Amino acid sequence: MRSCPSEVISLRVSGREVTQICELPENSDQSSSESDAENEPERVSEYHKLLALLKTVPGAEEEEEEEDEDESEEGDESEAETNSEGPQEVGGTDEEDDESDVLGQEEVTAKDAIKQAVGQEQADETDNSGDPKHGAIEEFTDVKHESEFSLETNFMEEESGDYSAAERESSSSREVSEDPYRAHMNKELEEKEIENISACSKTTSQLKWPTLGQLVFSSITQKLKTFKPDKELDLKQLHLHKPLDSTWPKVNCQLLSMLNKPSDSLFTLLQRELFCIMNLYKDLFYPERTALGNGEEIRQTYCLHALNHVLKANAQVLSSNAKRRDQKPGADSDDFRDQGLTRPKVLIVVPFRESALRVVQIFISLLESGNKKQIDVSNKKRFKGEFGSDPDEKPPNLKRPEDYEAVFAGNIDDHFRIGVAVLQKSMRLYAPFYSSDIIIASPLGLRTVIGAEGEKKRDFDFLSSIEILIIDQADIYLMQNWEHILHLMNHLNLLPLNSHGVDFSRVRMLNLNNWSKYYRQTLLFSALQDPQINSIFNKHCFNYRGQVAVRNVPMTGSINHVVVQLPHVFRRLESDSLISIIDARFQFFIDKVLPEYRDAVMSHTLIYVPSYFDYVRLRNYFKKEELNFTYTCEYTKKSSISRARQFFLKGERQFLLFTERFHFYKRYTIRGIRNLIFYELPTYSHFYSEICNMMKANNGEEATWTCTVLYSKYDVQKLAAVVGIERAAQMLQSDKSVHLFVTGENE
């Protein structure tokens, strides 16, 4: 590690003078934080809070070393149960061992998963090892890479030889003012605007776009203006940073050729409208992402936006470094506020290592320019080994739906995190978090770092200055552990607990005032609309630029894809509130529905249960009532699954309890179904038709088959996705229970 000059500074914090010896970056002037505090009396409270962090600087390295030593002692702990939320560990726990516990011991709690995962992951991850003196992380002890990727020690002309100082000066002020990045980050909000955002006093309007369809645009601080996607885009309008203006057409051309679309355009129709919203720095919720269809289009679009943002931000810092270096001694340096409290700017949350691999591959492609020499990517071999799939590993010879194959392609490990540092001519993978520009991680990977309240080893300061949050494939997190997403959102854009060597004279006032969350752009992509996903977008996004949500209603439901002649009976249950719906559904089931199926004539009944907690409750009730049943869930062993399927097929068990997560991760065809009960509408609408179509494997008489679905007024989105919006509206208008009989696609 290069040596940094030290300087004694005196700060007046909370009425008393504190003298500290702090390490300052090379080639940086003396911190002007004291004068800044005097010149900004209206922000003195938040500013003093941050200056007080300097008290921790002398002991910060010692504390990090102690934490790293403690983590290394846990390196031998098992990680077997931590991945039980992902597909690779499904069926890894025997639910027959401990049935007295309502939750069993099948579901690994988040706290236990974190404790077991931290030790194993330390060998691969270095997010807490910003200090290269730590001997356990050998790959980050080389001074070469550390200095090459340091923003403090590089300058614009050194980082990009083709972008001279003369060219910097010649760029017109008009172009700078029109740059969406500058317009967004340079906006100075007023206290009244912050109060309005905190009060969530939004105004909304509806827009109709050619490809995205029905949009709902909401804003707090801005007057609602009708904005439309540009019919034709050129590179100058996009304000892409070098080298993206030359590499994007070549990279996206490959995708266009795969999709059999014109290769002479810069974007597909979907990409054009998505990037139009992204480039305006508005929040975006797009609930129509599909792994088989538009998934790669969306991935490449948000990768372009994220990399463009990082390159612009770093170029601004490097340009300021050069100006400060050439500045006369004693000159005011308050004009160079171009950084956050920590370096990470972009957080990309993806479910599997394969997704992270594709994101990094797109980044590399976008940084490589045509015929020129390839960029230098450090730790590339290690990255391919850990995030790529084993070529010798043959997939099981099982027939699965195409969407299943697309979602679970490649390395499907769901516990990972990696930092990426980017400069125009090079990229550093496995960068320590506090030296990274972009962090790519899974919810579980972030959860093990953030930790829980009361734990000694936890860190979330690196999330303090996130400017772009991208949550891709959000629907999959509903099948993993949605609590990890909520935990992440609660720890974004908080004031850091330590200073991490920041030069406060370079920190933007929006960060010092703890207003980062009002500038953060959130991009949320999902395959479906769900109340929990909607809640994230509505309650955790405060972007002053406004929010855009795609709200297309399904005209036809998945019920039209049912190929068997089957009567579907939808039974409505009543509840006073969303909180009481869980108990109301259980009571309605055991009082009204289950008695109809107790007779031996109604054998071969499969009960589809989306919630694991409802499944445990039903399982315990069935055992208490001594009903003839068996069960399969995502934690059941393979041997137990085989026995349960055979018992059900042969009629030795009348009921089969069947969880949605089991179907999501396994997609087994259950034979012998004659009666179906959907305890709740499925999260994925196409699961409805898949389960119903399992009856094709039967040889029995179709006239005896039944399908019963429980729903309430709180299931509007799920119901519309299954039966269509018009039929759903009719079913919800009646106050009484509605019996709807349909016979699939021949209805």
XYZ file of C-alpha atoms in Angstrom:
747
model
C 0.000 0.000 0.000
C 1.317 3.416 -0.878
C 2.098 5.688 2.049
C -0.206 8.611 2.601
C 0.809 11.931 4.163
C -0.547 12.659 7.591
C -1.665 15.998 8.869
C -2.819 17.337 12.215
C -6.171 19.077 11.916
C -8.345 20.701 14.534
C -12.087 20.547 14.281
C -14.723 22.119 16.459
C -17.470 19.563 16.980
C -20.461 20.140 19.252
C -18.837 23.076 20.969
C -15.470 21.484 21.741
C -12.231 21.364 19.825
C -10.950 17.945 18.743
C -7.467 17.422 17.342
C -6.890 14.347 15.208
C -4.110 12.953 13.037
C -5.753 11.882 9.780
C -4.465 10.281 6.623
C -5.107 12.360 3.540
C -5.018 11.225 -0.105
C -1.973 12.033 -2.161
C -2.055 15.168 -4.312
C -5.013 16.545 -2.423
C -5.129 19.868 -0.689
C -5.779 20.466 2.962
C -9.320 19.628 3.971
C -11.550 22.649 4.061
C -14.195 21.053 6.201
C -13.878 23.618 8.985
C -14.414 26.554 6.664
C -17.230 24.694 4.966
C -19.010 24.312 8.268
C -18.705 28.051 8.923
C -19.953 28.966 5.460
C -23.017 26.672 5.647
C -24.771 27.597 8.902
C -28.116 26.131 7.828
C -26.523 22.665 7.426
C -24.248 22.747 10.416
C -26.067 19.993 12.325
C -25.662 17.229 9.724
C -22.203 18.493 8.831
C -20.984 18.220 12.403
C -22.317 14.683 12.636
C -20.099 13.706 9.746
C -17.081 15.579 11.040
C -17.466 13.715 14.319
C -16.722 10.518 12.406
C -13.088 11.626 12.188
C -12.731 10.604 15.834
C -12.707 7.001 14.658
C -10.023 7.340 11.976
C -6.906 6.526 14.068
C -8.377 3.220 15.271
C -10.272 2.283 12.125
C -7.526 0.088 10.682
C -7.010 -1.719 13.978
C -10.737 -2.413 14.256
C -10.865 -3.759 10.681
C -7.901 -6.034 11.372
C -9.580 -7.385 14.506
C -12.784 -8.083 12.588
C -10.900 -9.827 9.796
C -9.082 -12.026 12.309
C -12.382 -12.950 13.941
C -13.869 -13.770 10.545
C -10.931 -15.958 9.595
C -11.474 -18.043 12.722
C -14.933 -18.901 11.427
C -13.589 -19.984 8.058
C -14.177 -23.666 8.787
C -17.873 -23.302 9.569
C -20.269 -25.171 7.319
C -22.271 -23.344 4.691
C -24.560 -26.235 3.886
C -27.754 -24.714 5.234
C -27.262 -21.150 4.016
C -28.177 -21.970 0.474
C -31.369 -23.752 1.399
C -33.190 -20.770 -0.063
C -31.760 -21.472 -3.507
C -32.458 -24.333 -5.876
C -29.214 -26.173 -5.276
C -30.154 -27.015 -1.676
C -33.823 -27.794 -2.127
C -34.670 -31.011 -0.398
C -31.580 -30.849 1.762
C -33.418 -31.008 5.094
C -35.488 -33.920 6.333
C -38.771 -32.466 7.525
C -39.684 -35.714 9.279
C -37.064 -35.207 11.977
C -38.711 -32.497 14.051
C -42.424 -31.978 13.539
C -43.272 -30.420 16.883
C -41.915 -27.038 15.785
C -44.525 -25.094 13.844
C -41.896 -23.977 11.396
C -40.079 -27.304 11.752
C -36.377 -27.130 11.393
C -36.688 -27.257 7.653
C -36.479 -23.533 7.144
C -33.084 -22.131 8.039
C -33.510 -18.794 9.746
C -31.728 -15.795 8.337
C -29.605 -15.406 11.445
C -28.353 -18.980 11.389
C -27.701 -18.773 7.678
C -25.619 -15.655 8.146
C -23.490 -17.155 10.910
C -22.790 -20.273 8.889
C -22.174 -18.444 5.608
C -19.790 -15.731 6.755
C -16.874 -18.046 7.478
C -17.016 -19.926 4.205
C -17.399 -16.796 2.097
C -14.402 -14.985 3.545
C -12.004 -16.934 1.345
C -13.711 -15.623 -1.787
C -14.978 -12.198 -0.809
C -12.968 -9.155 0.209
C -15.542 -6.493 0.790
C -14.453 -5.923 4.392
C -10.748 -6.049 3.616
C -10.075 -2.568 2.380
C -6.813 -2.601 4.297
C -4.203 -4.382 2.093
C -2.019 -4.997 5.138
C -4.309 -7.854 6.054
C -2.347 -10.948 5.166
C -5.255 -13.313 4.542
C -6.275 -11.594 1.296
C -3.177 -12.037 -0.819
C -4.652 -10.933 -4.134
C -5.225 -7.408 -2.792
C -1.785 -6.802 -1.365
C -0.237 -5.736 -4.693
C 0.351 -1.987 -4.747
C 0.153 -1.945 -8.545
C -3.546 -2.658 -8.839
C -4.388 -0.585 -5.774
C -2.747 2.527 -7.225
C -3.994 1.953 -10.764
C -7.627 1.974 -9.659
C -7.406 4.685 -7.011
C -9.438 7.740 -7.930
C -7.325 9.946 -5.662
C -4.004 9.298 -7.436
C -5.118 9.344 -11.085
C -5.770 12.223 -13.430
C -7.879 12.651 -16.524
C -5.073 12.866 -19.061
C -3.301 9.852 -17.548
C -6.450 7.765 -17.515
C -7.473 8.696 -21.049
C -4.779 9.979 -23.289
C -7.180 10.911 -26.060
C -9.039 13.305 -23.794
C -6.664 16.183 -23.288
C -7.082 19.225 -21.116
C -7.686 21.322 -24.204
C -10.567 19.097 -25.189
C -11.975 19.342 -21.694
C -11.957 23.102 -21.852
C -13.438 23.153 -25.343
C -16.550 21.194 -24.330
C -19.363 23.713 -24.349
C -21.278 24.608 -21.210
C -24.487 23.924 -23.126
C -23.560 20.244 -23.588
C -22.662 19.946 -19.919
C -25.958 21.461 -18.826
C -27.894 19.116 -21.117
C -26.107 16.022 -19.801
C -28.733 14.098 -17.763
C -26.083 13.000 -15.262
C -24.958 16.563 -14.513
C -28.529 17.840 -14.456
C -29.508 15.158 -11.939
C -26.516 15.281 -9.591
C -26.028 19.073 -9.662
C -29.613 19.818 -8.696
C -29.759 21.462 -5.256
C -32.932 20.589 -3.417
C -34.489 22.917 -0.898
C -35.673 22.053 2.571
C -39.300 22.480 1.524
C -38.862 19.982 -1.301
C -37.350 17.450 1.089
C -40.313 17.894 3.422
C -42.719 17.255 0.545
C -40.857 14.096 -0.436
C -40.868 12.854 3.160
C -44.602 13.505 3.364
C -45.102 11.421 0.180
C -47.420 14.045 -1.322
C -47.230 12.658 -4.857
C -49.157 13.671 -7.926
C -49.711 11.055 -10.605
C -50.615 10.927 -14.265
C -51.066 8.160 -16.806
C -49.205 7.888 -20.086
C -49.478 5.520 -23.024
C -46.300 4.499 -24.828
C -46.127 2.373 -27.978
C -44.083 -0.520 -26.557
C -44.221 -0.228 -22.763
C -47.945 0.392 -22.824
C -49.738 1.958 -19.870
C -47.418 3.995 -17.627
C -48.149 5.630 -14.284
C -45.849 8.603 -13.702
C -45.682 10.060 -10.201
C -43.643 12.973 -8.899
C -43.299 14.983 -5.713
C -41.149 18.003 -6.491
C -41.589 18.376 -10.234
C -44.597 19.507 -12.186
C -45.954 16.629 -14.202
C -45.073 17.019 -17.842
C -45.987 14.704 -20.652
C -42.799 13.171 -22.001
C -42.616 10.805 -24.941
C -39.931 8.448 -26.189
C -37.795 9.762 -29.002
C -38.734 8.228 -32.318
C -35.158 8.416 -33.545
C -32.066 8.445 -31.351
C -28.532 9.402 -32.212
C -25.416 9.019 -30.105
C -25.200 12.745 -29.317
C -28.667 12.726 -27.774
C -27.717 9.848 -25.478
C -24.764 11.697 -23.915
C -22.795 8.453 -23.694
C -19.325 8.652 -22.233
C -16.330 7.358 -24.147
C -15.907 4.578 -25.213
C -19.603 3.649 -24.909
C -20.580 5.856 -27.835
C -18.562 3.604 -30.127
C -18.897 0.207 -28.427
C -22.640 0.159 -27.699
C -23.768 -0.153 -31.343
C -21.379 -3.084 -31.855
C -22.364 -4.857 -28.641
C -26.092 -4.427 -29.131
C -25.842 -5.401 -32.794
C -25.036 -8.950 -31.699
C -28.236 -9.084 -29.646
C -30.278 -7.606 -32.485
C -29.047 -10.292 -34.850
C -29.984 -13.010 -32.347
C -33.483 -11.532 -32.040
C -33.788 -11.228 -35.846
C -34.293 -7.488 -35.599
C -32.829 -4.738 -37.824
C -29.153 -4.340 -37.036
C -28.935 -0.755 -38.286
C -30.696 0.657 -35.189
C -29.109 1.473 -31.837
C -31.894 -0.056 -29.725
C -34.809 -2.401 -29.944
C -38.171 -0.715 -29.453
C -38.264 -1.901 -25.841
C -34.685 -0.808 -25.140
C -35.310 2.637 -26.592
C -38.221 3.375 -24.281
C -36.547 1.856 -21.227
C -33.321 3.798 -21.773
C -35.288 6.987 -22.321
C -36.652 6.672 -18.779
C -33.340 5.489 -17.297
C -31.380 8.320 -18.868
C -33.755 10.851 -17.314
C -32.815 9.360 -13.911
C -36.392 8.501 -13.003
C -37.232 5.413 -10.954
C -38.599 2.590 -13.069
C -40.678 -0.497 -12.301
C -41.064 -2.900 -15.221
C -43.072 -6.032 -14.246
C -42.994 -7.794 -17.613
C -39.463 -9.159 -17.723
C -39.245 -12.719 -19.051
C -36.235 -15.010 -19.058
C -37.187 -16.433 -22.445
C -38.167 -13.155 -24.108
C -36.843 -9.718 -23.229
C -34.502 -10.582 -20.352
C -31.257 -9.970 -22.256
C -32.569 -6.779 -23.852
C -33.262 -5.378 -20.399
C -29.943 -6.573 -18.954
C -27.900 -4.890 -21.676
C -29.876 -1.668 -21.329
C -29.369 -1.250 -17.586
C -25.712 -2.273 -17.917
C -25.218 0.528 -20.445
C -26.874 3.023 -18.116
C -24.940 1.883 -15.033
C -21.557 1.920 -16.793
C -22.295 5.285 -18.387
C -23.060 6.706 -14.944
C -19.875 5.313 -13.398
C -17.623 6.538 -16.206
C -19.080 10.036 -16.004
C -18.751 10.140 -12.224
C -15.137 8.922 -12.290
C -14.241 11.270 -15.139
C -15.521 14.185 -13.077
C -13.379 13.127 -10.109
C -10.262 12.628 -12.238
C -10.774 15.963 -13.960
C -11.081 17.663 -10.583
C -7.874 15.944 -9.470
C -6.015 17.529 -12.380
C -7.492 20.944 -11.653
C -6.582 20.708 -7.968
C -3.062 19.671 -8.869
C -2.651 22.748 -11.079
C -4.358 25.026 -8.579
C -2.381 27.776 -6.894
C -1.663 27.264 -3.177
C -4.249 28.815 -0.915
C -6.997 28.887 -3.537
C -10.533 27.927 -2.567
C -11.091 24.211 -3.150
C -14.812 24.135 -2.352
C -15.672 23.892 -6.054
C -14.595 20.250 -6.286
C -17.421 18.519 -4.451
C -17.852 15.559 -6.767
C -17.947 12.446 -4.549
C -20.087 10.579 -2.064
C -19.140 9.525 1.445
C -18.016 6.148 0.070
C -16.964 5.150 -3.443
C -19.590 2.530 -4.494
C -22.110 4.234 -6.778
C -24.074 1.382 -8.362
C -25.576 -1.679 -6.681
C -26.872 -4.468 -8.926
C -28.875 -7.192 -7.183
C -29.236 -10.435 -9.164
C -30.382 -13.894 -7.988
C -27.659 -16.249 -9.300
C -23.959 -16.256 -10.150
C -24.855 -16.826 -13.803
C -26.663 -13.479 -13.820
C -23.628 -11.740 -12.322
C -21.397 -13.420 -14.916
C -23.496 -12.045 -17.767
C -23.518 -8.546 -16.281
C -19.717 -8.480 -16.014
C -19.360 -9.863 -19.539
C -21.513 -7.011 -20.849
C -19.396 -4.486 -18.941
C -16.221 -5.902 -20.501
C -17.755 -5.850 -23.992
C -18.850 -2.245 -23.568
C -15.365 -1.141 -22.483
C -13.587 -2.910 -25.334
C -13.421 -0.842 -28.476
C -13.540 -2.588 -31.849
C -10.110 -3.159 -33.285
C -8.151 -1.780 -30.365
C -6.380 -3.852 -27.746
C -8.609 -5.531 -25.199
C -8.962 -3.883 -21.814
C -7.040 -5.168 -18.821
C -9.351 -7.145 -16.506
C -7.686 -8.203 -13.278
C -8.726 -11.475 -11.573
C -10.612 -12.538 -14.697
C -9.513 -16.164 -14.472
C -10.664 -16.469 -10.867
C -13.976 -14.846 -11.754
C -14.683 -17.290 -14.568
C -13.813 -20.207 -12.309
C -16.125 -19.104 -9.494
C -19.035 -17.684 -11.482
C -18.964 -19.862 -14.579
C -20.483 -23.315 -14.831
C -18.467 -26.533 -14.984
C -18.296 -27.627 -18.650
C -17.913 -31.260 -17.598
C -21.075 -31.167 -15.510
C -23.916 -32.603 -17.562
C -27.453 -31.410 -16.825
C -29.901 -34.083 -15.672
C -31.800 -35.799 -18.435
C -35.173 -34.450 -17.322
C -37.818 -32.618 -19.283
C -38.526 -29.183 -17.894
C -40.447 -26.170 -19.260
C -38.427 -23.724 -21.352
C -38.800 -20.919 -18.834
C -37.359 -23.203 -16.138
C -34.318 -23.980 -18.289
C -33.805 -20.262 -18.957
C -34.062 -19.206 -15.298
C -31.809 -21.975 -13.939
C -29.156 -21.927 -16.673
C -25.489 -21.891 -15.656
C -24.230 -21.443 -12.092
C -27.281 -21.091 -9.838
C -25.492 -20.500 -6.538
C -27.377 -17.723 -4.733
C -24.722 -16.671 -2.204
C -22.177 -14.269 -3.695
C -21.006 -10.674 -3.860
C -18.280 -9.007 -5.877
C -16.899 -5.502 -6.167
C -15.936 -4.010 -9.527
C -13.680 -0.992 -10.010
C -13.822 0.638 -13.435
C -11.629 3.070 -15.324
C -11.831 3.613 -19.060
C -9.010 1.273 -20.013
C -9.182 -1.292 -17.230
C -11.458 -3.149 -14.851
C -10.697 -4.719 -11.498
C -12.823 -7.633 -10.330
C -12.951 -8.647 -6.654
C -12.143 -5.092 -5.630
C -12.733 -4.356 -1.928
C -16.118 -2.759 -1.531
C -14.710 0.614 -0.482
C -12.513 0.646 -3.596
C -15.333 -0.405 -5.938
C -17.572 1.577 -8.233
C -20.094 -1.204 -8.814
C -21.213 -3.953 -6.444
C -22.939 -7.023 -7.876
C -24.491 -9.305 -5.283
C -27.345 -11.609 -4.386
C -29.727 -10.734 -1.537
C -28.230 -13.491 0.626
C -24.693 -12.342 -0.171
C -25.549 -8.820 0.973
C -27.447 -10.057 4.013
C -24.395 -11.878 5.370
C -22.391 -8.654 5.152
C -25.027 -6.262 6.499
C -25.738 -8.561 9.414
C -28.336 -7.950 12.096
C -28.620 -5.557 14.993
C -26.438 -6.631 17.891
C -23.892 -8.556 15.799
C -20.261 -7.518 16.101
C -19.232 -8.212 12.535
C -21.519 -6.235 10.272
C -20.932 -3.547 7.695
C -23.290 -1.470 5.565
C -21.380 1.803 5.227
C -20.586 0.889 1.612
C -24.294 1.391 0.840
C -24.279 4.999 2.049
C -23.683 6.681 -1.327
C -25.419 4.326 -3.762
C -26.696 6.466 -6.633
C -28.258 3.746 -8.809
C -29.950 0.646 -7.391
C -30.834 -2.086 -9.902
C -32.929 -5.025 -8.696
C -33.247 -7.542 -11.510
C -35.536 -10.610 -11.535
C -37.253 -9.439 -8.353
C -39.876 -12.169 -8.597
C -37.242 -14.842 -7.899
C -36.504 -13.258 -4.515
C -40.069 -14.065 -3.517
C -39.063 -17.713 -3.950
C -35.768 -17.228 -2.059
C -36.215 -14.942 0.947
C -37.931 -11.613 0.514
C -36.820 -10.514 3.979
C -33.302 -10.062 2.602
C -34.581 -7.456 0.140
C -36.436 -5.585 2.873
C -33.325 -5.708 5.056
C -31.247 -4.273 2.218
C -33.671 -1.416 1.559
C -33.625 -0.466 5.239
C -29.832 -0.058 5.150
C -29.462 1.955 1.946
C -28.225 5.561 1.963
C -27.632 5.811 5.707
C -24.891 7.958 7.200
C -21.745 5.804 7.541
C -20.575 4.832 10.996
C -16.911 5.381 10.033
C -15.239 7.913 7.760
C -13.295 5.335 5.653
C -10.620 7.901 4.803
C -12.973 10.234 2.940
C -11.845 13.746 2.029
C -14.812 15.784 3.258
C -13.806 18.747 1.106
C -14.668 16.601 -1.947
C -18.020 15.276 -0.680
C -21.214 16.632 -2.194
C -23.463 18.608 0.098
C -26.369 16.279 -0.671
C -24.382 13.448 0.929
C -23.326 15.557 3.892
C -26.949 16.515 4.504
C -27.992 12.848 4.428
C -30.127 13.460 1.341
C -28.644 10.661 -0.759
C -31.856 8.639 -0.912
C -33.639 11.533 -2.609
C -31.131 11.360 -5.480
C -30.957 7.564 -5.765
C -32.432 6.060 -8.907
C -34.080 2.651 -8.471
C -34.616 0.306 -11.426
C -36.852 -2.633 -10.569
C -37.462 -5.487 -13.011
C -39.797 -8.386 -12.386
C -41.785 -11.023 -14.244
C -44.978 -10.158 -12.385
C -46.795 -7.604 -10.277
C -46.948 -8.513 -6.616
C -47.979 -6.478 -3.560
C -44.596 -7.046 -1.892
C -42.694 -5.826 -4.956
C -45.057 -2.876 -5.336
C -44.408 -2.001 -1.705
C -40.677 -1.680 -2.352
C -41.304 0.722 -5.220
C -43.912 2.775 -3.363
C -42.400 2.952 0.133
C -38.619 2.813 -0.381
C -38.088 4.985 -3.468
C -37.812 8.751 -2.899
C -36.207 9.956 -6.130
C -36.983 13.634 -6.600
C -37.044 13.073 -10.378
C -40.175 10.944 -10.058
C -41.229 7.340 -10.611
C -42.502 5.514 -13.688
C -44.337 2.202 -13.285
C -45.608 0.021 -16.108
C -49.205 -0.992 -15.257
C -50.581 -3.090 -18.084
C -53.576 -5.239 -17.145
C -53.819 -8.821 -18.461
C -56.769 -9.129 -20.810
C -56.602 -12.930 -20.908
C -55.499 -15.159 -18.072
C -53.420 -18.296 -17.845
C -56.622 -20.309 -17.468
C -56.879 -20.201 -21.250
C -53.781 -22.409 -21.432
C -55.431 -25.266 -19.552
C -55.830 -28.094 -22.076
C -57.824 -30.581 -19.980
C -61.611 -30.423 -19.725
C -61.871 -29.285 -16.131
C -64.488 -27.313 -14.167
C -62.836 -24.516 -12.158
C -64.716 -23.410 -9.044
C -63.558 -20.087 -7.572
C -64.720 -19.606 -4.003
C -64.506 -16.203 -2.416
C -63.665 -15.728 1.244
C -64.227 -12.563 3.239
C -61.822 -10.737 5.521
C -61.885 -7.365 7.249
C -58.215 -6.571 6.673
C -55.110 -7.786 4.939
C -53.639 -8.828 8.286
C -56.549 -11.103 9.163
C -56.733 -12.746 5.725
C -54.316 -15.524 6.757
C -56.520 -16.719 9.609
C -59.684 -16.161 7.572
C -58.390 -18.335 4.757
C -57.404 -21.143 7.118
C -60.780 -21.072 8.860
C -62.669 -20.970 5.573
C -60.675 -23.948 4.313
C -61.213 -26.218 7.322
C -64.890 -25.213 7.745
C -66.157 -24.989 4.161
C -63.746 -26.694 1.763
C -62.043 -29.581 3.541
C -65.262 -31.318 4.714
C -66.264 -31.734 1.062
C -63.076 -33.695 0.372
C -62.942 -35.920 3.458
C -64.953 -38.648 1.782
C -62.913 -41.494 0.296
C -64.541 -40.832 -3.056
C -62.630 -37.550 -3.263
C -59.243 -39.256 -3.218
C -56.116 -38.130 -5.075
C -56.534 -34.522 -3.929
C -53.545 -32.195 -4.357
C -53.542 -29.043 -2.221
C -51.360 -26.296 -3.712
C -50.035 -23.951 -0.990
C -47.969 -20.867 -2.032
C -46.865 -19.861 1.487
C -44.543 -22.130 3.455
C -46.058 -20.924 6.732
C -49.551 -21.852 5.561
C -48.155 -25.224 4.512
C -46.761 -25.887 8.000
C -50.047 -24.831 9.572
C -52.023 -27.173 7.331
C -49.592 -30.032 7.855
C -49.875 -29.727 11.619
C -53.683 -29.598 11.407
C -53.805 -32.680 9.178
C -51.637 -34.578 11.634
C -53.778 -33.477 14.551
C -56.935 -34.633 12.756
C -55.168 -37.858 11.690
C -56.048 -37.405 8.033
C -54.597 -39.743 5.438
C -52.101 -37.449 3.697
C -48.492 -36.956 2.593
C -46.512 -33.826 1.801
C -43.650 -32.394 -0.236
C -41.938 -29.047 0.163
C -38.705 -27.413 -0.920
C -36.851 -28.938 2.063
C -38.003 -32.526 1.642
C -35.330 -35.128 0.848
C -35.378 -36.796 -2.547
C -36.169 -40.174 -1.009
C -39.133 -38.711 0.858
C -40.319 -36.991 -2.312
C -40.258 -40.294 -4.214
C -42.224 -42.061 -1.480
C -44.799 -39.270 -1.304
C -45.335 -39.315 -5.077
C -45.772 -43.102 -5.107
C -48.182 -43.078 -2.152
C -50.265 -40.403 -3.851
C -50.242 -42.117 -7.260
C -51.365 -45.455 -5.841
C -54.056 -43.866 -3.675
C -52.441 -44.916 -0.395
C -52.605 -41.256 0.673
C -55.754 -39.254 0.035
C -54.189 -35.779 0.213
C -50.874 -34.342 -0.997
C -49.734 -31.004 0.437
C -47.645 -29.322 -2.237
C -45.727 -26.008 -1.841
C -45.213 -23.425 -4.547
C -41.485 -23.148 -3.914
C -41.150 -26.892 -4.434
C -42.773 -26.518 -7.836
C -40.629 -23.481 -8.661
C -37.338 -25.275 -7.969
C -38.240 -28.794 -9.124
C -41.089 -28.715 -11.653
C -41.879 -32.386 -11.116
C -44.960 -33.786 -12.833
C -47.249 -35.161 -10.152
C -49.273 -38.055 -11.512
C -52.571 -39.291 -10.145
C -54.263 -35.922 -9.529
C -58.030 -36.067 -9.701
C -58.945 -33.147 -7.468
C -57.139 -29.825 -7.167
C -57.385 -27.273 -4.373
C -55.534 -23.971 -4.727
C -55.320 -22.820 -1.116
C -54.285 -19.444 -2.548
C -53.807 -18.181 -6.069
C -50.277 -18.922 -7.332
C -47.633 -16.198 -7.435
C -46.764 -17.058 -11.037
C -49.942 -17.157 -13.087
C -48.597 -19.811 -15.494
C -48.214 -22.203 -12.543
C -52.013 -22.417 -12.510
C -52.195 -23.920 -15.983
C -49.119 -26.092 -15.366
C -50.656 -27.717 -12.279
C -54.005 -28.215 -13.980
C -52.363 -29.754 -17.041
C -50.678 -32.374 -14.849
C -54.003 -34.183 -14.989
C -53.187 -35.173 -18.574
C -51.045 -37.951 -17.103
C -54.163 -39.599 -15.671
C -56.093 -42.392 -17.291
C -59.248 -41.735 -15.321
C -62.567 -40.238 -16.371
C -62.378 -36.450 -16.868
C -65.952 -35.990 -15.694
C -64.930 -36.744 -12.107
C -62.103 -34.194 -11.921
C -62.494 -30.989 -9.885
C -60.547 -27.785 -9.279
C -61.318 -25.413 -6.389
C -59.634 -22.020 -5.928
C -59.782 -19.809 -2.837
C -59.498 -16.042 -3.368
C -60.327 -12.761 -1.660
C -60.652 -9.109 -2.607
C -56.969 -8.655 -1.798
C -55.960 -10.995 -4.650
C -56.868 -8.630 -7.477
C -53.579 -8.846 -9.366
C -53.216 -12.601 -9.026
C -56.846 -13.213 -9.946
C -56.611 -11.020 -13.049
C -53.471 -12.849 -14.167
C -55.307 -16.187 -13.933
C -58.793 -15.397 -15.283
C -58.316 -12.055 -17.072
C -59.144 -8.550 -15.951
C -62.775 -8.468 -17.094
C -63.756 -11.721 -15.413
C -61.803 -10.756 -12.285
C -63.695 -7.465 -12.035
C -67.020 -9.299 -12.228
C -65.961 -11.786 -9.553
C -64.826 -9.051 -7.169
C -67.920 -6.878 -7.550
C -70.145 -9.389 -5.789
C -70.173 -9.348 -1.988
C -71.072 -13.013 -1.849
C -68.995 -16.057 -2.659
C -68.868 -16.547 -6.399
C -68.789 -19.941 -8.085
C -67.308 -19.652 -11.557
C -67.268 -22.665 -13.828
C -64.972 -22.650 -16.843
C -63.566 -25.410 -18.978
C -60.178 -24.115 -20.035
C -59.449 -22.992 -23.581
C -62.705 -24.497 -24.879
C -64.849 -22.420 -22.572
